[in-house]
CSV table of C-alpha atoms and ligand atoms in Angstrom, one decimal:
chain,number,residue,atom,x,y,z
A,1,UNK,CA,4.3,-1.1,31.3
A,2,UNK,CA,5.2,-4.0,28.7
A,3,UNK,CA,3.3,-2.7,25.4
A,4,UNK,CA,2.7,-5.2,21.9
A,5,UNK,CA,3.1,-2.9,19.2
A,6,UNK,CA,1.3,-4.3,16.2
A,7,UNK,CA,2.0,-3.9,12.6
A,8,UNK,CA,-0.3,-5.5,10.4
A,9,UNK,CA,0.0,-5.3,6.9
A,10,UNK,CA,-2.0,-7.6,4.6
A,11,UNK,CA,-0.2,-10.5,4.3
A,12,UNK,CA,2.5,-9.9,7.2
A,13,UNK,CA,2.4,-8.8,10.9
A,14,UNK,CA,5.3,-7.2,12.6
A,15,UNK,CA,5.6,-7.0,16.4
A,16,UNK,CA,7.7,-5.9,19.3
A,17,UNK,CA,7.2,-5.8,22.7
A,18,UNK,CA,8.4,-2.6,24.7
A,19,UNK,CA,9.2,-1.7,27.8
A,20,UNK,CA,8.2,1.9,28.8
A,21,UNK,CA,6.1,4.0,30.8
A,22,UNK,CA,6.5,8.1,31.8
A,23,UNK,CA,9.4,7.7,33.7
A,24,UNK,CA,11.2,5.9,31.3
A,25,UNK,CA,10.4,8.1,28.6
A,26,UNK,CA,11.7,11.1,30.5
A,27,UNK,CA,14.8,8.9,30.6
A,28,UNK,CA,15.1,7.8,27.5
A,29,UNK,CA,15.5,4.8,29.4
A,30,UNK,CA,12.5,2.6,27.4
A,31,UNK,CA,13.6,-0.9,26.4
A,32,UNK,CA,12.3,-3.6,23.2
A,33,UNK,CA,12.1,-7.1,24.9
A,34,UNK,CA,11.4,-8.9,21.8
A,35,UNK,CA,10.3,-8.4,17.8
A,36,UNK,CA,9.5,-10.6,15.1
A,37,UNK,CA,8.0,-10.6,11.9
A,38,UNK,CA,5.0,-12.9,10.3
A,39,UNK,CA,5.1,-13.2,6.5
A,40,UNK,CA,2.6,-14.9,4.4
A,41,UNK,CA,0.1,-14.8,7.1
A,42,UNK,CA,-2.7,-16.9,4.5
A,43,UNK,CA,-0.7,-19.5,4.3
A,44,UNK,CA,2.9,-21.1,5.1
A,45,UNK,CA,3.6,-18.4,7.3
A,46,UNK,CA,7.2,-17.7,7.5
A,47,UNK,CA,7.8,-16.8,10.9
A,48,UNK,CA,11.0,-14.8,12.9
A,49,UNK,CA,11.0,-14.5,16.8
A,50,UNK,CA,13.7,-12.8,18.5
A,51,UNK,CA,13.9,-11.4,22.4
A,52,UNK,CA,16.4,-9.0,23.3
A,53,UNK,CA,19.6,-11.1,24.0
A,54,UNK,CA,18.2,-14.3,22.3
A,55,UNK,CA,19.0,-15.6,19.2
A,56,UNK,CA,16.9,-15.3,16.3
A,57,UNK,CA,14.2,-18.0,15.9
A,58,UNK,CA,12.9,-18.8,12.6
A,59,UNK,CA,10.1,-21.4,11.9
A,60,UNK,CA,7.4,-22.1,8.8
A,61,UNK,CA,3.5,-22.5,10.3
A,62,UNK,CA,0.2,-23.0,8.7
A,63,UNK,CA,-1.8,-19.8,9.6
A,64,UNK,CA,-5.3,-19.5,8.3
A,65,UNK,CA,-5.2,-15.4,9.0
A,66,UNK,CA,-4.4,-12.4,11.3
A,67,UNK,CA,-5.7,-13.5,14.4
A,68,UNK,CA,-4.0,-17.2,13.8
A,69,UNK,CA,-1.0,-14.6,13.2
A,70,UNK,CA,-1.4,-13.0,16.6
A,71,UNK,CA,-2.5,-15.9,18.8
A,72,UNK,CA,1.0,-17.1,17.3
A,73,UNK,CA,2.9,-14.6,18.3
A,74,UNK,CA,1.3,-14.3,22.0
A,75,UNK,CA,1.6,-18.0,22.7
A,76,UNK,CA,5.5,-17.7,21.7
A,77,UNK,CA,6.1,-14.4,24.1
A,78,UNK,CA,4.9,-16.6,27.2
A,79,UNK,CA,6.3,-19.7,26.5
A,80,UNK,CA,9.1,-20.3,28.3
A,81,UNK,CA,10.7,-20.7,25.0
A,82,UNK,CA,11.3,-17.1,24.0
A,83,UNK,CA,13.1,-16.5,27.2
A,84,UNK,CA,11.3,-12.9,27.5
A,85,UNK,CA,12.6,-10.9,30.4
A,86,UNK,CA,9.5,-10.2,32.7
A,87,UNK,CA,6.5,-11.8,31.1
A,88,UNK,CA,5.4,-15.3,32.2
A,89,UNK,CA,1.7,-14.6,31.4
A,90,UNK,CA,-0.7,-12.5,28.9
A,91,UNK,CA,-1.6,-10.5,32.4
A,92,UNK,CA,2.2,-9.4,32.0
A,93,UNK,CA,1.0,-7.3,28.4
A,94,UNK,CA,-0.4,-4.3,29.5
A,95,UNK,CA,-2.0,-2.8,26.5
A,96,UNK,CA,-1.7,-2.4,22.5
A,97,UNK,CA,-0.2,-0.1,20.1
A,98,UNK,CA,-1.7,-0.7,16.3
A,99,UNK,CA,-0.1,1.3,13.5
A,100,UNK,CA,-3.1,2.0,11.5
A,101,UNK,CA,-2.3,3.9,8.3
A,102,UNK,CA,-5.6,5.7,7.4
A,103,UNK,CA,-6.9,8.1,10.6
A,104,UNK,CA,-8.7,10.2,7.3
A,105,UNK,CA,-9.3,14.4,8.8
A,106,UNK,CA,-11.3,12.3,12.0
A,107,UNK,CA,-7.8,11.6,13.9
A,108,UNK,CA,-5.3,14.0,14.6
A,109,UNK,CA,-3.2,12.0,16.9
A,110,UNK,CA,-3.2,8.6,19.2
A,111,UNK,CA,-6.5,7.5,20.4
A,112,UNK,CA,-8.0,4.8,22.6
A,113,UNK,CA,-9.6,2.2,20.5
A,114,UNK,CA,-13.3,1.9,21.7
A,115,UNK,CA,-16.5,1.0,19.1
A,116,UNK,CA,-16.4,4.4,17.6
A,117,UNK,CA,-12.8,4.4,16.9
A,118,UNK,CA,-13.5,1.2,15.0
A,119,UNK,CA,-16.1,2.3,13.2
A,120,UNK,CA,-14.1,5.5,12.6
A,121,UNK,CA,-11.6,3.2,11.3
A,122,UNK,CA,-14.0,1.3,9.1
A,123,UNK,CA,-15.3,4.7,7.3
A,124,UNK,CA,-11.8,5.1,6.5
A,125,UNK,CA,-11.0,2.2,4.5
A,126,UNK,CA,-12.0,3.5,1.2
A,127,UNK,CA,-9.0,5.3,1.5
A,128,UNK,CA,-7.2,3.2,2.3
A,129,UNK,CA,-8.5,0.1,1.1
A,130,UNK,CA,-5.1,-2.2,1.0
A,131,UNK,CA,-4.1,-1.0,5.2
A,132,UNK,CA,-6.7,-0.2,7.0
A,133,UNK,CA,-9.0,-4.0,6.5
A,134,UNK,CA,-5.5,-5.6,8.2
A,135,UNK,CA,-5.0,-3.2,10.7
A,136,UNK,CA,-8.1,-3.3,11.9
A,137,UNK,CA,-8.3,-7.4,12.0
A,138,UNK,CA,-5.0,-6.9,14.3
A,139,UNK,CA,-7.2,-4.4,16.7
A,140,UNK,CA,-9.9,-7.0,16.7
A,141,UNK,CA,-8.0,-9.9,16.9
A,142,UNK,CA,-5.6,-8.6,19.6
A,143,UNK,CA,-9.5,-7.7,21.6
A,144,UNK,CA,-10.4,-11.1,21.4
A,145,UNK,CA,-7.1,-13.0,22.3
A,146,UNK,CA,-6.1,-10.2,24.9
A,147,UNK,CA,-9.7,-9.2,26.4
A,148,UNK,CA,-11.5,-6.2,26.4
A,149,UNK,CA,-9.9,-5.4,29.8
A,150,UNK,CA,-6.5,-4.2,27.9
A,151,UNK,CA,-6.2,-1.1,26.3
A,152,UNK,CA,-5.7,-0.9,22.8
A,153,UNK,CA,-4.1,2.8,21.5
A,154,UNK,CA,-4.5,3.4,17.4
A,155,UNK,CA,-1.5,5.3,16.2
A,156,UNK,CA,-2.1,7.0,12.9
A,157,UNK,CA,0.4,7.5,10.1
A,158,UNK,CA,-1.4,10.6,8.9
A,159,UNK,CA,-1.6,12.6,12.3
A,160,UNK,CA,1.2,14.1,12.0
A,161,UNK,CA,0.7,15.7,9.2
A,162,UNK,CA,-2.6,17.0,10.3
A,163,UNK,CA,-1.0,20.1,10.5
A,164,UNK,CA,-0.6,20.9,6.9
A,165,UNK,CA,-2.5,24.3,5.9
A,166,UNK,CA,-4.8,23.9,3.0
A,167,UNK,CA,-2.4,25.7,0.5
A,168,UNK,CA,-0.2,22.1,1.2
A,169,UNK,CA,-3.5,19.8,1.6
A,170,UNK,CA,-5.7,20.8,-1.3
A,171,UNK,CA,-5.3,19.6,-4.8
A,172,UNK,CA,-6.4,22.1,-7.5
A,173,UNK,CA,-9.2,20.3,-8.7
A,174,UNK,CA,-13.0,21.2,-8.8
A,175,UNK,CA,-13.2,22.3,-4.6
A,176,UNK,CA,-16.7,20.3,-4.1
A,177,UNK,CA,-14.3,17.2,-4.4
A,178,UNK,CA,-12.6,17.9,-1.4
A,179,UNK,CA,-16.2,18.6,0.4
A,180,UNK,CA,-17.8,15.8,-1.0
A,181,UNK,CA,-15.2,13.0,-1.2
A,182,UNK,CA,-12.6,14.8,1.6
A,183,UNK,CA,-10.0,14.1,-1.7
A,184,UNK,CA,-6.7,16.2,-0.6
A,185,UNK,CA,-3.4,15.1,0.4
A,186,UNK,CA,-3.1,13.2,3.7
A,187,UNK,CA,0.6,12.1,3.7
A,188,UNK,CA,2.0,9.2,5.5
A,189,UNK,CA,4.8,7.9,7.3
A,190,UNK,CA,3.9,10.9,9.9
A,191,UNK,CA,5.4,8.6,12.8
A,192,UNK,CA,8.7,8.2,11.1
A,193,UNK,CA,9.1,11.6,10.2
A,194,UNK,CA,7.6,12.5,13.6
A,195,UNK,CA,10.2,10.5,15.1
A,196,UNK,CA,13.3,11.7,13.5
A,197,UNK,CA,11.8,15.1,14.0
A,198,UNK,CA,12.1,13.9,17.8
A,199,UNK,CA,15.5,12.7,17.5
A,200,UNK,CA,16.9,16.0,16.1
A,201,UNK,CA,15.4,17.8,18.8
A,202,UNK,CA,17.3,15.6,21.4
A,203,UNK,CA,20.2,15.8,19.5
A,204,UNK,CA,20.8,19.3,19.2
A,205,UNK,CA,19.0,19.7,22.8
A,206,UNK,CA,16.2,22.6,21.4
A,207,UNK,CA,12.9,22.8,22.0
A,208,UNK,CA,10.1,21.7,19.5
A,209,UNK,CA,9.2,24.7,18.3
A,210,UNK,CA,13.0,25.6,17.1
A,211,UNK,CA,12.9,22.7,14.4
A,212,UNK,CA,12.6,23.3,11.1
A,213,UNK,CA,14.1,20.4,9.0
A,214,UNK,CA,13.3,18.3,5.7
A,215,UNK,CA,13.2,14.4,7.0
A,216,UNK,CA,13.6,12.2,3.9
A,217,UNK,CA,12.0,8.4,5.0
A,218,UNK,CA,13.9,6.7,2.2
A,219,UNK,CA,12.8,3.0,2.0
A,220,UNK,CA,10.7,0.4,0.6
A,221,UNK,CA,8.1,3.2,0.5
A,222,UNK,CA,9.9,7.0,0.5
A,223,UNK,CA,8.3,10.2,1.3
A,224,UNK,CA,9.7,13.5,3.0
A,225,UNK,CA,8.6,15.4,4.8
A,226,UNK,CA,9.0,20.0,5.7
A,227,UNK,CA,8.9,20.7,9.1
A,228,UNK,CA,8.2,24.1,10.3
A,229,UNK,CA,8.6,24.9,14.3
A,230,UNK,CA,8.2,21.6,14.7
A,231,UNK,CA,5.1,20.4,12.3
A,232,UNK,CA,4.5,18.9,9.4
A,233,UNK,CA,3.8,21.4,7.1
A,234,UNK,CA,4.2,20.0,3.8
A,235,UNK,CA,4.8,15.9,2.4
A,236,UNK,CA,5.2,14.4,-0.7
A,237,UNK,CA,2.9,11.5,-0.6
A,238,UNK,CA,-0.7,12.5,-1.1
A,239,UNK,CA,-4.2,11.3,-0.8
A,240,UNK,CA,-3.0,7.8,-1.3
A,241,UNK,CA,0.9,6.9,-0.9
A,242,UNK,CA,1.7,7.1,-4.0
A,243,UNK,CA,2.6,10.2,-5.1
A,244,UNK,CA,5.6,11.7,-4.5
A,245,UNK,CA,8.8,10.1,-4.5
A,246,UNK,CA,10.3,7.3,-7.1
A,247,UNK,CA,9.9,4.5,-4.5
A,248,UNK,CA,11.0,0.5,-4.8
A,249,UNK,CA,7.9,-0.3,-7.0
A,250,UNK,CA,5.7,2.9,-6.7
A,251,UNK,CA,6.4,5.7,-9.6
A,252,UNK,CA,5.6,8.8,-7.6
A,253,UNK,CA,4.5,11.9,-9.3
A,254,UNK,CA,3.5,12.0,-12.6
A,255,UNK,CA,0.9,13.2,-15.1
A,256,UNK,CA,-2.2,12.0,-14.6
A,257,UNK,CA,-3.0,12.1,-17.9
A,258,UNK,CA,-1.0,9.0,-18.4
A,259,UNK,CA,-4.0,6.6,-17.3
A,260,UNK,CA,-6.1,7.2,-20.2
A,261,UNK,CA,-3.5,6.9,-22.3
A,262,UNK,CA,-1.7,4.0,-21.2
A,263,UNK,CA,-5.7,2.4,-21.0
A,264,UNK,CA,-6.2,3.0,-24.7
A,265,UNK,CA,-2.8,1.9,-26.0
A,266,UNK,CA,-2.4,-0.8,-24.2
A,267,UNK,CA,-5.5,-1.9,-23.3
A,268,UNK,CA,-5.1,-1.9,-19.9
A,269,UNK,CA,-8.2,-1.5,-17.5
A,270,UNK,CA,-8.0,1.8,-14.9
A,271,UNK,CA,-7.5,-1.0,-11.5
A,272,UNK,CA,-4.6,-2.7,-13.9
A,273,UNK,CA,-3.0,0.6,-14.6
A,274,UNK,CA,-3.5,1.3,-10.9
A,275,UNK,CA,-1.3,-1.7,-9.7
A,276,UNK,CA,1.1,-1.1,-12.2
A,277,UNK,CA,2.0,2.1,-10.9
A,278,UNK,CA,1.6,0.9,-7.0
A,279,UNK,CA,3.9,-2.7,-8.2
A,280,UNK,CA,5.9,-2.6,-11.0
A,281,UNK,CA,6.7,0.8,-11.2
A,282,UNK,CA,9.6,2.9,-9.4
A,283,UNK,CA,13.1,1.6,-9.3
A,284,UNK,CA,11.9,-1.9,-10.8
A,285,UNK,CA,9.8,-0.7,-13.5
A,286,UNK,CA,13.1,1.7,-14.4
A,287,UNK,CA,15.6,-0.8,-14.3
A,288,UNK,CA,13.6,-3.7,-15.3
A,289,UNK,CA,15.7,-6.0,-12.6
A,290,UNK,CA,14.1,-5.4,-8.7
A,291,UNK,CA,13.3,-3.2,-6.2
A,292,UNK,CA,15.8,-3.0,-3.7
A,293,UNK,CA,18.3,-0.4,-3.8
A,294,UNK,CA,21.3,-2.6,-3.0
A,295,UNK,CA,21.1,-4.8,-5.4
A,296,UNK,CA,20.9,-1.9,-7.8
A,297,UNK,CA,24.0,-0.4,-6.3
A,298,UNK,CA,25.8,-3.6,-7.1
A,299,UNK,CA,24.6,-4.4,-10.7
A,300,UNK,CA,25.7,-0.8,-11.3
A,301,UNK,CA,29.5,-1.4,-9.8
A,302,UNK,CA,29.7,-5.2,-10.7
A,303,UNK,CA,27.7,-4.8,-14.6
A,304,UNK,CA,27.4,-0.9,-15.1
A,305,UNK,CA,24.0,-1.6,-15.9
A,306,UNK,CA,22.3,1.5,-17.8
A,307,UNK,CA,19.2,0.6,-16.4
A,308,UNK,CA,20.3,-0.1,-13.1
A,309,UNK,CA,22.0,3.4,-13.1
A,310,UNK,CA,19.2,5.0,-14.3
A,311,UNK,CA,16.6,4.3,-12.2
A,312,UNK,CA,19.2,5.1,-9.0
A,313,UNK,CA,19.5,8.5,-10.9
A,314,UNK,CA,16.1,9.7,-11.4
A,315,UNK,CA,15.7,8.2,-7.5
A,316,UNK,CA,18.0,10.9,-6.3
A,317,UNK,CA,17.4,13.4,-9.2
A,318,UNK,CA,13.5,13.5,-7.6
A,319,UNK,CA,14.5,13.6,-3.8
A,320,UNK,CA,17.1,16.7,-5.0
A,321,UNK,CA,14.0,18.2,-6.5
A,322,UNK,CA,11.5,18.2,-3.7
A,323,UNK,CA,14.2,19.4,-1.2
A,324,UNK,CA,14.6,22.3,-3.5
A,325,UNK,CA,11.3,23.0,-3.2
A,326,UNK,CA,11.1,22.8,0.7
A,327,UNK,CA,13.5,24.6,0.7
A,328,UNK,CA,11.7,27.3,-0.4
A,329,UNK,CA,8.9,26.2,1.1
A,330,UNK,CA,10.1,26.7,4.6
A,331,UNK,CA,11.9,29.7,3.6
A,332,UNK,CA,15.1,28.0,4.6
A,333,UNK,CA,15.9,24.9,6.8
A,334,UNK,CA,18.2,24.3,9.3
A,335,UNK,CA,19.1,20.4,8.4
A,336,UNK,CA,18.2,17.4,5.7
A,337,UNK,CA,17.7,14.2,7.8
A,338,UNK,CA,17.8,10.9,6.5
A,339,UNK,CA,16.2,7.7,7.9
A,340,UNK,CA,14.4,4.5,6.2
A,341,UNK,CA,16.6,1.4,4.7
A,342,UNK,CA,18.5,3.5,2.1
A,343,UNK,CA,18.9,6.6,4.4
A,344,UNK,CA,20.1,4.7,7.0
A,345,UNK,CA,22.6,2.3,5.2
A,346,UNK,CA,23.4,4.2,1.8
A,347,UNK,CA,26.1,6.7,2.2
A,348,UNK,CA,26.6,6.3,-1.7
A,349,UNK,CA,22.4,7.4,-2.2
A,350,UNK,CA,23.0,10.7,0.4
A,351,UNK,CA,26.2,11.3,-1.6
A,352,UNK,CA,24.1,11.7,-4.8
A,353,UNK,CA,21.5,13.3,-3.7
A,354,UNK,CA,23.1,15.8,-1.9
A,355,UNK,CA,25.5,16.6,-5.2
A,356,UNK,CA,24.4,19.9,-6.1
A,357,UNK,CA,23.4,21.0,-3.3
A,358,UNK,CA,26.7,23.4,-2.0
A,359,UNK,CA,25.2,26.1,-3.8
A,360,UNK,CA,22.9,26.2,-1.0
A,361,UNK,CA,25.2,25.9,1.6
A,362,UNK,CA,24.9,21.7,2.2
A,363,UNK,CA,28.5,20.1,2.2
A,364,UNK,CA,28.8,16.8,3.3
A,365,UNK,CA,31.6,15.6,5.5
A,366,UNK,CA,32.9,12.2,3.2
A,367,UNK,CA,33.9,10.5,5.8
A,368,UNK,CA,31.7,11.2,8.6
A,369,UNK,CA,28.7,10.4,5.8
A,370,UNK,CA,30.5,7.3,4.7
A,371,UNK,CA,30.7,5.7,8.6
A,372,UNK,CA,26.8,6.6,9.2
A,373,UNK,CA,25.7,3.4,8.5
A,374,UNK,CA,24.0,0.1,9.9
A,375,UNK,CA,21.5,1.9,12.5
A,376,UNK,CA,24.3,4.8,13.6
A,377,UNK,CA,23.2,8.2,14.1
A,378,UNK,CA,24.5,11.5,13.7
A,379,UNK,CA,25.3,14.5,11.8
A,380,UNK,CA,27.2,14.0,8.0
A,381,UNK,CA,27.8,17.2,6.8
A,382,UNK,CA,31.0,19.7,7.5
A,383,UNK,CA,31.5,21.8,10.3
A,384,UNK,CA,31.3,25.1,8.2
A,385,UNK,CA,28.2,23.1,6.3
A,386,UNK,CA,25.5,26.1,6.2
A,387,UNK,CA,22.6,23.4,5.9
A,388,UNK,CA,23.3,20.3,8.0
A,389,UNK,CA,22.7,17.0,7.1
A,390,UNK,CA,22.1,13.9,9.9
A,391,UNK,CA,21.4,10.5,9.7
A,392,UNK,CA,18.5,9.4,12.2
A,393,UNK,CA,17.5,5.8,11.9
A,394,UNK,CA,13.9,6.0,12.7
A,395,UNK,CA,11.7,4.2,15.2
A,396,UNK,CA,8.3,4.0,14.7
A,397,UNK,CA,7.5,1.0,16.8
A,398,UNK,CA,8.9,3.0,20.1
A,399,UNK,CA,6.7,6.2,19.3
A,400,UNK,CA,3.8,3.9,19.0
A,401,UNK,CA,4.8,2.5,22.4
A,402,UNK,CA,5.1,5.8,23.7
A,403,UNK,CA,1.7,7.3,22.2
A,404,UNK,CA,0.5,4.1,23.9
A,405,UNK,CA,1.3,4.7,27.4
A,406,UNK,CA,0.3,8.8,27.1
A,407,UNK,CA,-2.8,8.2,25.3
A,408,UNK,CA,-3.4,5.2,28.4
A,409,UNK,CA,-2.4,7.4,31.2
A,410,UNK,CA,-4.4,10.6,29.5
A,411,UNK,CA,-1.6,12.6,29.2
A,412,UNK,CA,-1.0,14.5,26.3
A,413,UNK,CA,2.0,13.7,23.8
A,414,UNK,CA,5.2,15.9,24.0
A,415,UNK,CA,8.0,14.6,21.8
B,1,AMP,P1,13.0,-0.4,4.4
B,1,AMP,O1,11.7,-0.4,3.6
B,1,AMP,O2,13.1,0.8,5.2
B,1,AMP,O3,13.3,-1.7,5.1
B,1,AMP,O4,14.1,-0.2,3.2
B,1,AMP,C1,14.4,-1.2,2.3
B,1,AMP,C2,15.3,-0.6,1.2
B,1,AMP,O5,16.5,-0.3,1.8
B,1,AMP,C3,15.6,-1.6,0.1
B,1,AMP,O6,15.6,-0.9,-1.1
B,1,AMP,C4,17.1,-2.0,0.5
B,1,AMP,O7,17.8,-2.4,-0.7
B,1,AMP,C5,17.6,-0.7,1.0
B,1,AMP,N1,18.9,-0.9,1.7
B,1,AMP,C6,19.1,-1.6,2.9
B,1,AMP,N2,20.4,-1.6,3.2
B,1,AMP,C7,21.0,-0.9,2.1
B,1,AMP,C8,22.4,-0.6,1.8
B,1,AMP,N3,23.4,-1.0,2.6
B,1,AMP,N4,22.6,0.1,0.7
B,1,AMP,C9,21.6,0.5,-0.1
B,1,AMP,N5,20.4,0.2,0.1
B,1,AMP,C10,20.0,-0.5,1.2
């Protein structure tokens, strides 16, 4: 089956178009046929196109919104154009994957979209009141360019973490909250930490049950994640994803406290404060200069900015400190595993992070850690290292493709 997996954030939609079905899957044998990306879809879209083999396309458009977005993107996979291998027609897209962020208590794994779904979908926006209005235009819009006769699969970035017990869940605030307002910790990224979870398994050929790892999705947006025989049993972002980590422009934990005090003395309204903790906070509101980890690397080498250095240091100084605590949590773990743009690419970032840790038996190998880079995968620590470390670059889009063709076919998921 060709699958469109849709991402659809609220000013950008990513795609990809896989190739999989159950056979392929048991083969690890599934294939991406194309990806792109749509930023600034109100607007001057900027628009990138690629299918596998091709080279990159990149064009500006006017697109008025989503479903401009997505009539986009289907026009250019069966245009001769795009040079897709296999599809000459929409008939040759045989269903939908949409990452939706927000599946609330309601959805505990992949689901066939229906009316109820939606609606489903719609309760849950008030948590999620920045994802879930775009991902649901990108279910609708893909229903009305596609027709109702495709299948259209939700995949969740909650679910996985559906298996947290309460002690993980619950905040310890007044307990009607939770009752009345269903406030507790939902975590997201579950299909990234799902994924790597996946990987491991493959990779040290054990079954589900036998994993018990702390995944660290270090990106843009960074959360990690303890994994007990195999589920989610604890993650650090919470009822919204903010809490938790230091992230590019999020602040992660802190007291809450802060709000009304920051409102009185600087005269800041609660939604104000609230963006300035989701925007400007994190690793630019430390170091004053951006968000992206690279460039913080370099002004540290190149300018030996304090500020620079500092907010790379409390970065890894928090990610040390919650995988202490899984580490307690789980009573032990077998492996660290890191995934997301820094993960993946930043052997200097695992390198200080992971200082400190040889006390409890994590020694990373220096050169092994310093090759595991640009989408490689693969252990980093020593052979005599008592906690292992891997790199696993993760793959959300091909879990969604996967959930996708299961949740189709009605069979159940197995990763
Ligand atoms: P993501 O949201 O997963 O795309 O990750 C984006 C983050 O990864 C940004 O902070 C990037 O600066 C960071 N990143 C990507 N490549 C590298 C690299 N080679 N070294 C350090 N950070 C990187």
């Amino acid at each position: 089956m060709n699958i469109l997996v849709l991402n659809c954030g609220s000013s950008s939609v990513k795609f990809q178009i896989i190739e999989t079905d159950l056979d392929l899957i048991e083969k690890n044998a599934d294939r991406r046929l194309a990806s792109g990306l749509l930023e600034r879809v109100i607007g001057q879209a900027l628009i990138t196109l690629q299918a596998e083999g091709q080279a990159k396309v990149r064009r500006a458009e006017p697109l008025r919104d989503h479903r401009d977005a997505i009539d986009c993107v289907l026009r250019w996979i069966i245009s001769p154009e795009s040079k897709i291998n296999n599809i000459n027609s929409l008939a040759d897209i045989h269903a939908v994957g949409h990452r939706v962020v927000h599946g609330g208590e309601k959805f505990t794994k992949s689901v066939l979209i229906d009316d109820a779904v939606i609606e489903q979908i719609e309760d849950n926006i008030e948590l999620a009141p920045l994802h879930n209005p775009a991902n649901l235009k990108g279910i609708m819009a893909a229903r009305e360019l596609l027709g109702p006769g495709v299948p259209q699969v939700a995949v969740f970035d909650t679910a996985f973490h559906s298996t947290m017990p309460d002690t993980s869940y619950l905040y310890a605030i007044p307990y009607q909250l939770y009752r009345r307002h269903r406030i507790r910790r939902y975590g997201f990224h579950g299909t990234s930490h799902r994924y790597i979870a996946y990987r491991y398994r493959q990779l040290k050929g054990i079954k589900r049950e036998e994993v018990n790892i702390i995944t660290l999705h270090l990106g843009n947006g960074c959360s990690v994640c303890a994994i007990k025989n195999g589920q989610s049993v604890d993650t650090s972002m919470g009822f919204t994803p903010l809490e938790g980590l230091v992230m590019g422009t999020r602040g992660g934990d802190m007291d809450p406290s802060l709000i009304e005090f920051i409102r009185n003395k600087e005269g800041m309204s609660v939604r104000e404060i609230d963006t300035m903790l989701n925007k400007q906070s994190g690793l630019l509101g430390i170091s004053g200069l951006t968000n992206d980890m690279r460039e913080l690397l370099d002004e540290e080498a190149e300018n030996q900015d304090r500020r620079a250095s500092l907010a790379i240091n409390i970065f890894c100084h928090r990610a040390r400190k919650y995988i202490g605590a899984y580490l307690a949590e789980l009573a032990g773990a077998d492996a660290i595993c890191f995934a997301g743009g820094i993960g993946e690419n930043s052997a200097i970032i695992r390198e200080r992070i992971c200082t400190g840790l040889a006390w409890m038996g994590l020694e990373l190998d220096k050169s092994r850690n310093t090759a595991m880079v640009g989408g490689k995968e693969g252990e980093i620590s020593t052979a005599n290292s008592r906690l292992k470390a891997f790199v696993i670059p993760t793959n959300e889009e091909l879990l969604i493709a996967r959930d996708t063709v299961r949740t189709v076919k009605n069979v159940p998921r197995r990763w």
